[in-house]
Coordinates of N, CA and C in Angstrom, one line a residue:
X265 N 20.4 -5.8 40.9 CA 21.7 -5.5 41.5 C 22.7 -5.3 40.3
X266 N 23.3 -4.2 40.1 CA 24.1 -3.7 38.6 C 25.6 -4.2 39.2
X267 N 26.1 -4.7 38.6 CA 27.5 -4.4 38.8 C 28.3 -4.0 37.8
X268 N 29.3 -2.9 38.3 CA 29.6 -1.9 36.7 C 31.2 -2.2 37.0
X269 N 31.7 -2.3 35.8 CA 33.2 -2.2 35.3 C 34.3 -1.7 36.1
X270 N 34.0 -1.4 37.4 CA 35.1 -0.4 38.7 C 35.3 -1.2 39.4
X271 N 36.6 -1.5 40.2 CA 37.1 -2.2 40.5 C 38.5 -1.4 41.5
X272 N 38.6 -2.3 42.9 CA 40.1 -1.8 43.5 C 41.1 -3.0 43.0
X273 N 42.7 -2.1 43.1 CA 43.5 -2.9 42.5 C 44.6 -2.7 44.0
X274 N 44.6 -3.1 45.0 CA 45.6 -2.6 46.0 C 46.9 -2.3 45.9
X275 N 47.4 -3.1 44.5 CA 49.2 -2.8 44.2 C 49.2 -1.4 44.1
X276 N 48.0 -0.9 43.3 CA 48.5 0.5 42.3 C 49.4 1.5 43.4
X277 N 49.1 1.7 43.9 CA 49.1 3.2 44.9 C 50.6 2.8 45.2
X278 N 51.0 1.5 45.6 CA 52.7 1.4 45.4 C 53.6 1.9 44.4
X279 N 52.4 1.7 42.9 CA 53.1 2.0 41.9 C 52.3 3.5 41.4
X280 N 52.2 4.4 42.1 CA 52.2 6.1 41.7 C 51.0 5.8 41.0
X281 N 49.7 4.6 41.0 CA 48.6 4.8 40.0 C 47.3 4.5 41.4
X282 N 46.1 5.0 40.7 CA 44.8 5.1 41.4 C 44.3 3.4 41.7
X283 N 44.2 3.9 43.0 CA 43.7 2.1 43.3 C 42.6 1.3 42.6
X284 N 42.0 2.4 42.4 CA 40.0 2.7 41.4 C 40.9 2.3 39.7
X285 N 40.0 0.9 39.4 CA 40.4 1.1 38.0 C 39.1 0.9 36.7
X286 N 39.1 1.3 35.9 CA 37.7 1.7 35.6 C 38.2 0.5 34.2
X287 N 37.1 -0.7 34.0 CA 37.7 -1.2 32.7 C 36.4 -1.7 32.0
X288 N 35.8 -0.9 30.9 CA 34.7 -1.0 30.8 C 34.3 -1.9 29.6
X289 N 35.4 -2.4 29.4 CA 35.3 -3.6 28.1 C 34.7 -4.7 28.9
X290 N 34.4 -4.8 29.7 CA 34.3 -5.9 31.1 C 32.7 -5.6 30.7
X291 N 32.1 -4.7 30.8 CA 30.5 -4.5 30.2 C 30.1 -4.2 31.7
X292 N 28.6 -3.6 32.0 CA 28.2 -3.7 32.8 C 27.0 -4.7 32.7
X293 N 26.9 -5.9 34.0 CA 26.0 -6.9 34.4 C 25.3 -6.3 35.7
X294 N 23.8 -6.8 35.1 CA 22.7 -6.5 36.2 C 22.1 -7.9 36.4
X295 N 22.0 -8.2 38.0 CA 21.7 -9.4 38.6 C 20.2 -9.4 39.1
X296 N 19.3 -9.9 38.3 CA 17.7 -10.1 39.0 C 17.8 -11.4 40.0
X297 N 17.5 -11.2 41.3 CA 17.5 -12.3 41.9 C 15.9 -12.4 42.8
X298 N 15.3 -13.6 42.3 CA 14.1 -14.3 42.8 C 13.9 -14.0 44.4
X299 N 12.7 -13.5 44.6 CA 12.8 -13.1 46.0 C 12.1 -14.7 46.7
X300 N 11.2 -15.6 45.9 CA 11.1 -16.8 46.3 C 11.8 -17.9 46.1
X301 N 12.5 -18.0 45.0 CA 13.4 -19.0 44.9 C 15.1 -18.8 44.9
X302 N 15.4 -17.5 45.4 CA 16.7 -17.3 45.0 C 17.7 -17.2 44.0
X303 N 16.8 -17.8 42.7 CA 17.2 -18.0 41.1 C 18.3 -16.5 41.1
X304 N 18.8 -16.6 40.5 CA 19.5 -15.3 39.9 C 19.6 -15.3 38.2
X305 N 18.7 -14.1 37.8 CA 19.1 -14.1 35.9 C 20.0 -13.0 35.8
X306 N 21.1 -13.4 34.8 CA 22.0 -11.8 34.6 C 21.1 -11.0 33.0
X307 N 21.5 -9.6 33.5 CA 21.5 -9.8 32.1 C 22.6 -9.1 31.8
X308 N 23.1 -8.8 30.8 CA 24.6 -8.2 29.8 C 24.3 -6.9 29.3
X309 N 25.0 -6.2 29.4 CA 24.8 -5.0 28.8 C 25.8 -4.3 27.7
X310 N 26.7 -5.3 26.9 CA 27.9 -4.9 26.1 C 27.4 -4.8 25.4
X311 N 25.9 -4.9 24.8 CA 25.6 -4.3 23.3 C 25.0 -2.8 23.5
X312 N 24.6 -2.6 25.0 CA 24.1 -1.4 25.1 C 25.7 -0.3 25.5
X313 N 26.9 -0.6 25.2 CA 27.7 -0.7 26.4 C 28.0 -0.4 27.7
X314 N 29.2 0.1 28.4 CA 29.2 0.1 29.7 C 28.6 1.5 30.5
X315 N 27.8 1.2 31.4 CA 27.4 2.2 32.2 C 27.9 2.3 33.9
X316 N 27.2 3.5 34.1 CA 27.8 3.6 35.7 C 27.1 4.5 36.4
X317 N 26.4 4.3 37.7 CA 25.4 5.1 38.3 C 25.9 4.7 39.8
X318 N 26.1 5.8 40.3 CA 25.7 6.2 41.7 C 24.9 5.2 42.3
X319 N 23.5 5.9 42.1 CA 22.5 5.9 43.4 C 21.0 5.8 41.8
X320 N 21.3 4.3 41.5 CA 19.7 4.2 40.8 C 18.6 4.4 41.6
X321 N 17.4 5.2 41.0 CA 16.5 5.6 41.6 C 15.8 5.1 42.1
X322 N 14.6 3.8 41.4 CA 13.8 2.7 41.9 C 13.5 2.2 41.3
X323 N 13.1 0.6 41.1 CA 12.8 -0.1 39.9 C 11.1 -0.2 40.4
X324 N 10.3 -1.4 39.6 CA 9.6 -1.8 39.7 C 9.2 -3.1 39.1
X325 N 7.9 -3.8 38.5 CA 7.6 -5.1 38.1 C 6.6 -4.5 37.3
X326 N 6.5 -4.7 36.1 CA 5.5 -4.5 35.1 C 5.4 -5.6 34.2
X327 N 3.8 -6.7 34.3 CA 4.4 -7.1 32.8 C 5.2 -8.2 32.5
X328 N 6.3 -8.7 33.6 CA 7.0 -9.6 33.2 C 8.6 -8.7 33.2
X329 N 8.3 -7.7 33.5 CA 9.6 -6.7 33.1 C 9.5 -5.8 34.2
X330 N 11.2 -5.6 34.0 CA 11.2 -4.9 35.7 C 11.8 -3.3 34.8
X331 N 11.0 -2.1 35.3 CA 11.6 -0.9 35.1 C 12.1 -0.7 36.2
X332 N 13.6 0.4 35.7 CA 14.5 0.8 36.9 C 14.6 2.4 36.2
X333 N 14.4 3.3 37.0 CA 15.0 4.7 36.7 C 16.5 4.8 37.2
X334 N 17.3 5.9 36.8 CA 18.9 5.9 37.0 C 18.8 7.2 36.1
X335 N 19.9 7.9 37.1 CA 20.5 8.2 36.9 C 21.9 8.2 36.6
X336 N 22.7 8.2 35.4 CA 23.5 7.2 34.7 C 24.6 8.2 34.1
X337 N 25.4 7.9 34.6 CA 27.2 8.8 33.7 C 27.5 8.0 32.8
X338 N 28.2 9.2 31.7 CA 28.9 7.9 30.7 C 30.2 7.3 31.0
X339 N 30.7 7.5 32.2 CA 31.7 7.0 32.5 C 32.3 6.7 33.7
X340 N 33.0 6.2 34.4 CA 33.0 6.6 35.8 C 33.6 7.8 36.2
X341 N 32.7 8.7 37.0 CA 33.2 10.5 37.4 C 34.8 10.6 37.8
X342 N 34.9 9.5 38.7 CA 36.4 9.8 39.5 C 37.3 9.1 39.0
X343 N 38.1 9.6 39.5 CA 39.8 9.4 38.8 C 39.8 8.1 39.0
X344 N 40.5 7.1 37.8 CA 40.1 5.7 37.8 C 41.6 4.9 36.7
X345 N 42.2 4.4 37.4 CA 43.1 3.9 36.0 C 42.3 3.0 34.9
X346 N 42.8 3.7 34.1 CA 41.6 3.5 32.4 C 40.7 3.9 31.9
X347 N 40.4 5.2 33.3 CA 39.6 6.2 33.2 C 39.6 7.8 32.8
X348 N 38.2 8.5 32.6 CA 38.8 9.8 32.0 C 38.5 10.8 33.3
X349 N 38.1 10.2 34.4 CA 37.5 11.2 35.4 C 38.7 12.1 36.2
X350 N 38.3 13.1 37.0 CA 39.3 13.9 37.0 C 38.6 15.0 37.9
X351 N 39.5 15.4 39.0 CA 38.7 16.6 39.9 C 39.6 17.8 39.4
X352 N 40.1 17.8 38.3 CA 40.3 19.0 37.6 C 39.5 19.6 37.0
X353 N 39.2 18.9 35.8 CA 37.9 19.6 34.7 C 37.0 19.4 35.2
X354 N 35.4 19.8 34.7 CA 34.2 19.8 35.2 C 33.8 18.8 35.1
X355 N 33.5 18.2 36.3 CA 32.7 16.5 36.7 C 31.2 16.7 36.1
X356 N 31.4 15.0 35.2 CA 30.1 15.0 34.1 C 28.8 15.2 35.1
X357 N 28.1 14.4 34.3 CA 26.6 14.9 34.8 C 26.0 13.5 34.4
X358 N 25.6 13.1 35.3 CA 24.4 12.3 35.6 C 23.3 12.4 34.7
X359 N 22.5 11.6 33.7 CA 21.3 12.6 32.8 C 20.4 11.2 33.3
X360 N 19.0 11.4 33.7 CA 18.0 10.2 33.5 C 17.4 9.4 32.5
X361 N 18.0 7.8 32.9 CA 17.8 6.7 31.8 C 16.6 5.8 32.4
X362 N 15.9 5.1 31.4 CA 14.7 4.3 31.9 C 15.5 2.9 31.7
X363 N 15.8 2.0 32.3 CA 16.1 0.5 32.3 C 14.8 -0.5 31.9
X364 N 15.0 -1.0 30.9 CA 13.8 -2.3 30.9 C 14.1 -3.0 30.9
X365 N 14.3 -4.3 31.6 CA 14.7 -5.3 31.4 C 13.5 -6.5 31.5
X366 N 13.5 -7.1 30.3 CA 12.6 -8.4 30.0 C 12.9 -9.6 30.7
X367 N 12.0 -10.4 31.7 CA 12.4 -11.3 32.4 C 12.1 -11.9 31.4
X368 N 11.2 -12.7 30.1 CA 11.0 -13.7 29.6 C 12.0 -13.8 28.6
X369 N 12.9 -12.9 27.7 CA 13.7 -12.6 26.3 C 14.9 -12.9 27.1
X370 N 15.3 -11.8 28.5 CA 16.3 -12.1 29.1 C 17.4 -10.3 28.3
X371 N 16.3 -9.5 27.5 CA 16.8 -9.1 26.8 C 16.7 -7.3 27.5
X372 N 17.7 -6.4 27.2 CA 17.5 -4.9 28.2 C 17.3 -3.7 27.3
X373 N 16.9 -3.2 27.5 CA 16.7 -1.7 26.7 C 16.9 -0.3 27.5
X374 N 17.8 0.1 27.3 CA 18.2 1.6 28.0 C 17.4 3.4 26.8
X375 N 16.6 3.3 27.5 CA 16.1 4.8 27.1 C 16.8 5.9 27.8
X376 N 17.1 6.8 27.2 CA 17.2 8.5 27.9 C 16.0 9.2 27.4
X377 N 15.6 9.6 29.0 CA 14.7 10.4 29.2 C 14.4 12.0 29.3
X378 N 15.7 12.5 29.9 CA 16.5 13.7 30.0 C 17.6 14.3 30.1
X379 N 18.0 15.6 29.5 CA 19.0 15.8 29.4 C 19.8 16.7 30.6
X380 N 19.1 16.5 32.0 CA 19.2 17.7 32.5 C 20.0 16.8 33.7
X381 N 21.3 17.6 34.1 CA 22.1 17.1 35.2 C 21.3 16.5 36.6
X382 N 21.4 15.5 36.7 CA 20.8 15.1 38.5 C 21.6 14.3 38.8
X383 N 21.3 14.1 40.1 CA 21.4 13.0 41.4 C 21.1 12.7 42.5
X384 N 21.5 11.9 43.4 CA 20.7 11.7 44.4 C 19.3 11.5 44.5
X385 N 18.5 10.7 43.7 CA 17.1 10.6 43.7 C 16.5 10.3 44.7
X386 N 15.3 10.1 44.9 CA 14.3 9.4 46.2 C 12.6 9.8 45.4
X387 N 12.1 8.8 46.1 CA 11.0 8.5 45.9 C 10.0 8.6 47.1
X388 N 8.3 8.7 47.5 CA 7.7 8.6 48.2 C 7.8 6.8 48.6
X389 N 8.3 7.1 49.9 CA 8.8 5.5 50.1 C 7.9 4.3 50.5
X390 N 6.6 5.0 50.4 CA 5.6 3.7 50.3 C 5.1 3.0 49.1
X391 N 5.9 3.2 48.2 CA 5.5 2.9 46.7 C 7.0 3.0 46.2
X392 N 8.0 2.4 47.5 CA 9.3 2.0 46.8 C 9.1 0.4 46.0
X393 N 9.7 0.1 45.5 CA 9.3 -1.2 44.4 C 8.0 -1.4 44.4
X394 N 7.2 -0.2 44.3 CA 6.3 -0.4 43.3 C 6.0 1.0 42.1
X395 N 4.8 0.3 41.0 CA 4.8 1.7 40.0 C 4.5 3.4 40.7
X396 N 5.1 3.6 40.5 CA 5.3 5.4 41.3 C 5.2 6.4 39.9
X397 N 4.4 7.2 40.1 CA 4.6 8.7 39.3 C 5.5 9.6 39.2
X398 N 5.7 9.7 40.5 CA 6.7 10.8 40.5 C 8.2 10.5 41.3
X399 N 9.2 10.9 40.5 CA 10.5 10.9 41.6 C 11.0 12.7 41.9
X400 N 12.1 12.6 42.8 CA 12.9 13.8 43.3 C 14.2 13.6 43.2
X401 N 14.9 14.5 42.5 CA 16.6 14.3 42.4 C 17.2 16.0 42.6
X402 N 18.3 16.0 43.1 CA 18.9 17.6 42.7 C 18.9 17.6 41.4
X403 N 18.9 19.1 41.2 CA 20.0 19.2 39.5 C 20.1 20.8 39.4
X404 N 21.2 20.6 38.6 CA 22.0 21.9 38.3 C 21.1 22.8 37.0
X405 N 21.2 24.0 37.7 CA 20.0 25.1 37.0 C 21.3 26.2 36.5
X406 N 22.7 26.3 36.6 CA 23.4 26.8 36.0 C 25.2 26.2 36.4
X407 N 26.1 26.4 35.8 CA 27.5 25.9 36.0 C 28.2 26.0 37.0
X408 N 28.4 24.6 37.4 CA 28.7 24.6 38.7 C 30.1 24.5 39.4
X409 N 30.8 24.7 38.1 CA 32.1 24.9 38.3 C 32.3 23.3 38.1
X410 N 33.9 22.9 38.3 CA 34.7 21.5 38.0 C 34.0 20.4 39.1
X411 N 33.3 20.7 40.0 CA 32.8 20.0 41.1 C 31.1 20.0 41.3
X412 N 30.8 19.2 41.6 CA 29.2 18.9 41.4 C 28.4 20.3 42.5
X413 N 28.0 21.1 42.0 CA 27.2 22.2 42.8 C 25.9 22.3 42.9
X414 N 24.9 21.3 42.8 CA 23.5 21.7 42.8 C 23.1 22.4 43.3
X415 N 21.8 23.2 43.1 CA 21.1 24.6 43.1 C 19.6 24.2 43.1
X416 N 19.0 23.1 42.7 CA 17.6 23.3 42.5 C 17.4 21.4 42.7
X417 N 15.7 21.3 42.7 CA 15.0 20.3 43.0 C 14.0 19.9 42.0
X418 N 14.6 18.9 41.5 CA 13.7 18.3 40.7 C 12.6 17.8 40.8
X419 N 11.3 17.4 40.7 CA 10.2 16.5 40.3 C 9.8 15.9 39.1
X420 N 10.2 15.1 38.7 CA 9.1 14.2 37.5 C 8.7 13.8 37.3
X421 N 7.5 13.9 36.2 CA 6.3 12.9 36.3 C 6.6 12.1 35.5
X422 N 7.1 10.4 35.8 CA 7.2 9.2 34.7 C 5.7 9.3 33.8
X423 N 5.0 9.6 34.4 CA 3.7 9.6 34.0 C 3.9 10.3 32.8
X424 N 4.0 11.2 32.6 CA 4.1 12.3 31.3 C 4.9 13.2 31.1
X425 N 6.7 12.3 31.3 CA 7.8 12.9 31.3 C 8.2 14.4 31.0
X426 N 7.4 14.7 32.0 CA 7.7 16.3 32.5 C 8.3 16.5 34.0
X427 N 8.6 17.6 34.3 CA 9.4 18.2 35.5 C 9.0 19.5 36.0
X428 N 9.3 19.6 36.6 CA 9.1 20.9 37.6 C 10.9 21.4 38.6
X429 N 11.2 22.2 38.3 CA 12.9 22.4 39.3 C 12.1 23.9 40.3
X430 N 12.9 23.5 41.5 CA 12.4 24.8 42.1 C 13.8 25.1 42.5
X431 N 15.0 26.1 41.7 CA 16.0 26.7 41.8 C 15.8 28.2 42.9
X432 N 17.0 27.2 43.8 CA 17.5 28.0 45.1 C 17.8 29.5 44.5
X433 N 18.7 29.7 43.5 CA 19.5 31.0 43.0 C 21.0 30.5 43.3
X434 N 21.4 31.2 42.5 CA 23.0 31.8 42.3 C 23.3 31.8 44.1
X435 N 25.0 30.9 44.2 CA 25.3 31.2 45.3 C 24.7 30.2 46.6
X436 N 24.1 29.0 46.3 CA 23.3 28.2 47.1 C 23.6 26.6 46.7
X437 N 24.1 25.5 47.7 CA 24.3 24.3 47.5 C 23.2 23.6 47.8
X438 N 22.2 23.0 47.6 CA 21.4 21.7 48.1 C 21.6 20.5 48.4
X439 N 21.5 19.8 49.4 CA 21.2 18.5 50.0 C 20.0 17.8 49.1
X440 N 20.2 16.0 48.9 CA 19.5 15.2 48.9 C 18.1 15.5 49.4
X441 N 17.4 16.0 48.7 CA 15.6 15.9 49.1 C 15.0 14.6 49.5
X442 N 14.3 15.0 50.6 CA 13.8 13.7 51.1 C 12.5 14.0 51.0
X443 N 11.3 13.0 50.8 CA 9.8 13.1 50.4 C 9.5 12.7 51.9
X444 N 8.3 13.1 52.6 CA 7.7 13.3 53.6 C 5.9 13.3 53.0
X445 N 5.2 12.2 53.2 CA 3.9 12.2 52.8 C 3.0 13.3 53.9
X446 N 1.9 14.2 53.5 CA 0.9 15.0 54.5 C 0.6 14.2 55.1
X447 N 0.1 13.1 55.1 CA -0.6 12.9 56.3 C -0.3 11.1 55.5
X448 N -0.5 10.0 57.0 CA 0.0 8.5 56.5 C -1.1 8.3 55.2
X449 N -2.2 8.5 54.7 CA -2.7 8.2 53.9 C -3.1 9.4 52.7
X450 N -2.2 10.1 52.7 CA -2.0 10.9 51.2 C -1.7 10.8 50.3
X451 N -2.3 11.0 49.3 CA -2.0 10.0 47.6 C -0.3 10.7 47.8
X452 N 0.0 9.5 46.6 CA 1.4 9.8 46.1 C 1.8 11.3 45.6
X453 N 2.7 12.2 45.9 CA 2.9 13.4 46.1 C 2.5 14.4 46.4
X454 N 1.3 13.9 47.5 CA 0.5 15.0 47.8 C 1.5 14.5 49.5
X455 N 2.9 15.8 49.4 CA 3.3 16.6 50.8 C 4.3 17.0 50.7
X456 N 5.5 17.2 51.2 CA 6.7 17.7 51.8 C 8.1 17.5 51.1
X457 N 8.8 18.5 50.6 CA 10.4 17.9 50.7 C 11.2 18.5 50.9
X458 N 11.8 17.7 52.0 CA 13.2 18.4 53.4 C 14.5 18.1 52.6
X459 N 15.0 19.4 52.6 CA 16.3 19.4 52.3 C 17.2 20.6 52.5
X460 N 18.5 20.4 52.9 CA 19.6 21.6 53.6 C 20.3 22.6 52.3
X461 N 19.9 24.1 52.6 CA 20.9 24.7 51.4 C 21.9 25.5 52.2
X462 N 23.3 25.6 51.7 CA 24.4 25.8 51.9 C 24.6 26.9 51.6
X463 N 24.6 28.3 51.5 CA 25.0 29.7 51.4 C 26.3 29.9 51.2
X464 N 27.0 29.6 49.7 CA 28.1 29.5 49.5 C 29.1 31.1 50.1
X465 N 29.8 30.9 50.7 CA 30.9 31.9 51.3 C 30.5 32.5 52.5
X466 N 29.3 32.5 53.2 CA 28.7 32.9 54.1 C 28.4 32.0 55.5
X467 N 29.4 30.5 54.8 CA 29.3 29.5 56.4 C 27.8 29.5 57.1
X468 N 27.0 29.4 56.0 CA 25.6 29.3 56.8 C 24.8 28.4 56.3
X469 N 23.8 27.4 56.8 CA 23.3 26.1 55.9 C 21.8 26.8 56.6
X470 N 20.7 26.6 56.1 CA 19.4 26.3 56.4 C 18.6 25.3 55.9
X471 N 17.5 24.8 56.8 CA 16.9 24.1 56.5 C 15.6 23.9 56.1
X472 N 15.2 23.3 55.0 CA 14.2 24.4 53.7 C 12.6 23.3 53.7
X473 N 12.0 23.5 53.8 CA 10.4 22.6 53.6 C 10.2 23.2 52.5
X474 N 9.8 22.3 51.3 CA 9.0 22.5 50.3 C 7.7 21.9 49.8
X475 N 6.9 22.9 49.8 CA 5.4 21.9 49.6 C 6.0 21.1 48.1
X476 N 5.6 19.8 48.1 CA 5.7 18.7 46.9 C 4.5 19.0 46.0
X477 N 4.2 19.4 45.8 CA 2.9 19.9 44.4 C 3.2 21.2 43.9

């Protein structure tokens, strides 16, 4: 459970300021909590410093150590008092980080894995909290203006941090990909991924099946 540096302030909005206040000297804390005893361990993240993610991907148990994929901003996106976000300029970008966290040390380690804009991840959901090869996120295959515009669909293999994007083209918004297995007993990535593209200026959405391999 992450909890990151954002926070509501209810006075502000009386006082001409954003209720959202972004204060990242606060660090961001992630809460492991025991699914049999209810223990709860934190761990701290001010020496890595503060982060901020949406929609983390999926963790898992390895080891004594729990990996979490994320996709991870350096800051909080939206307008925030003590923040830099802003639906003016062009809203950052999400890049994929690996989380380790050591249950025996107590101690965390943040990798970046890619440099390439995503969000909204998902995974084949029968091998949610557990080790998984492959995830699915949007990501932007060219500039999407001041506002998040994705265009294409990611795949990557943790296995052998590579990817695959299957870019809609110029002129096209994409929905959240959802994974759909062939059949109830189909290895991991072997089927389907549903998701809606938007035909920018043409008021027309369709709805797209992609073989997952």
């Amino acid at each position: 459970l992450p909890l990151f540096p954002v926070y509501l302030r209810p006075e502000n909005p009386k006082q001409g300021k954003c209720a959202k206040v972004w204060e990242p000297t606060l660090g961001t804390r992630i809460a492991v909590v025991s699914r049999e005893s209810g223990e709860i361990k934190w761990f701290n993240t001010f020496e890595e410093g503060s982060r901020f993610s949406f929609h983390p991907w999926a963790a898992y148990d390895r080891d004594n150590h729990i990996i979490a994929h994320v996709p991870e901003f350096p800051t909080f996106p939206h307008p925030a008092e003590g923040g830099e976000g802003s639906w003016e300029g062009k809203y950052p970008d999400a890049h994929l980080y690996e989380w380790d966290l050591d249950l025996g040390s107590g101690s965390i380690k943040m990798t970046k894995l890619d440099d390439k804009s995503i969000e909204l991840p998902w995974v084949d959901q029968r091998f949610y909290g557990l080790d998984h090869r492959y995830g699915y996120s949007l990501t932007t295959t060219r500039d999407g203006g001041p506002m998040v515009a994705f265009d294409g669909i990611q795949t990557y293999d943790f296995k052998n941090n590579t990817c695959q994007i299957h870019d809609f083209g110029a002129g096209y918004v994409v929905t959240e990909p959802i994974f759909a297995p062939r059949h109830q007993n189909a290895p991991e990535g072997d089927g389907y991924l549903l998701t809606y593209r938007w035909k920018v200026g043409e008021g027309r959405s369709d709805f797209v099946i992609l073989d997952a391999q």
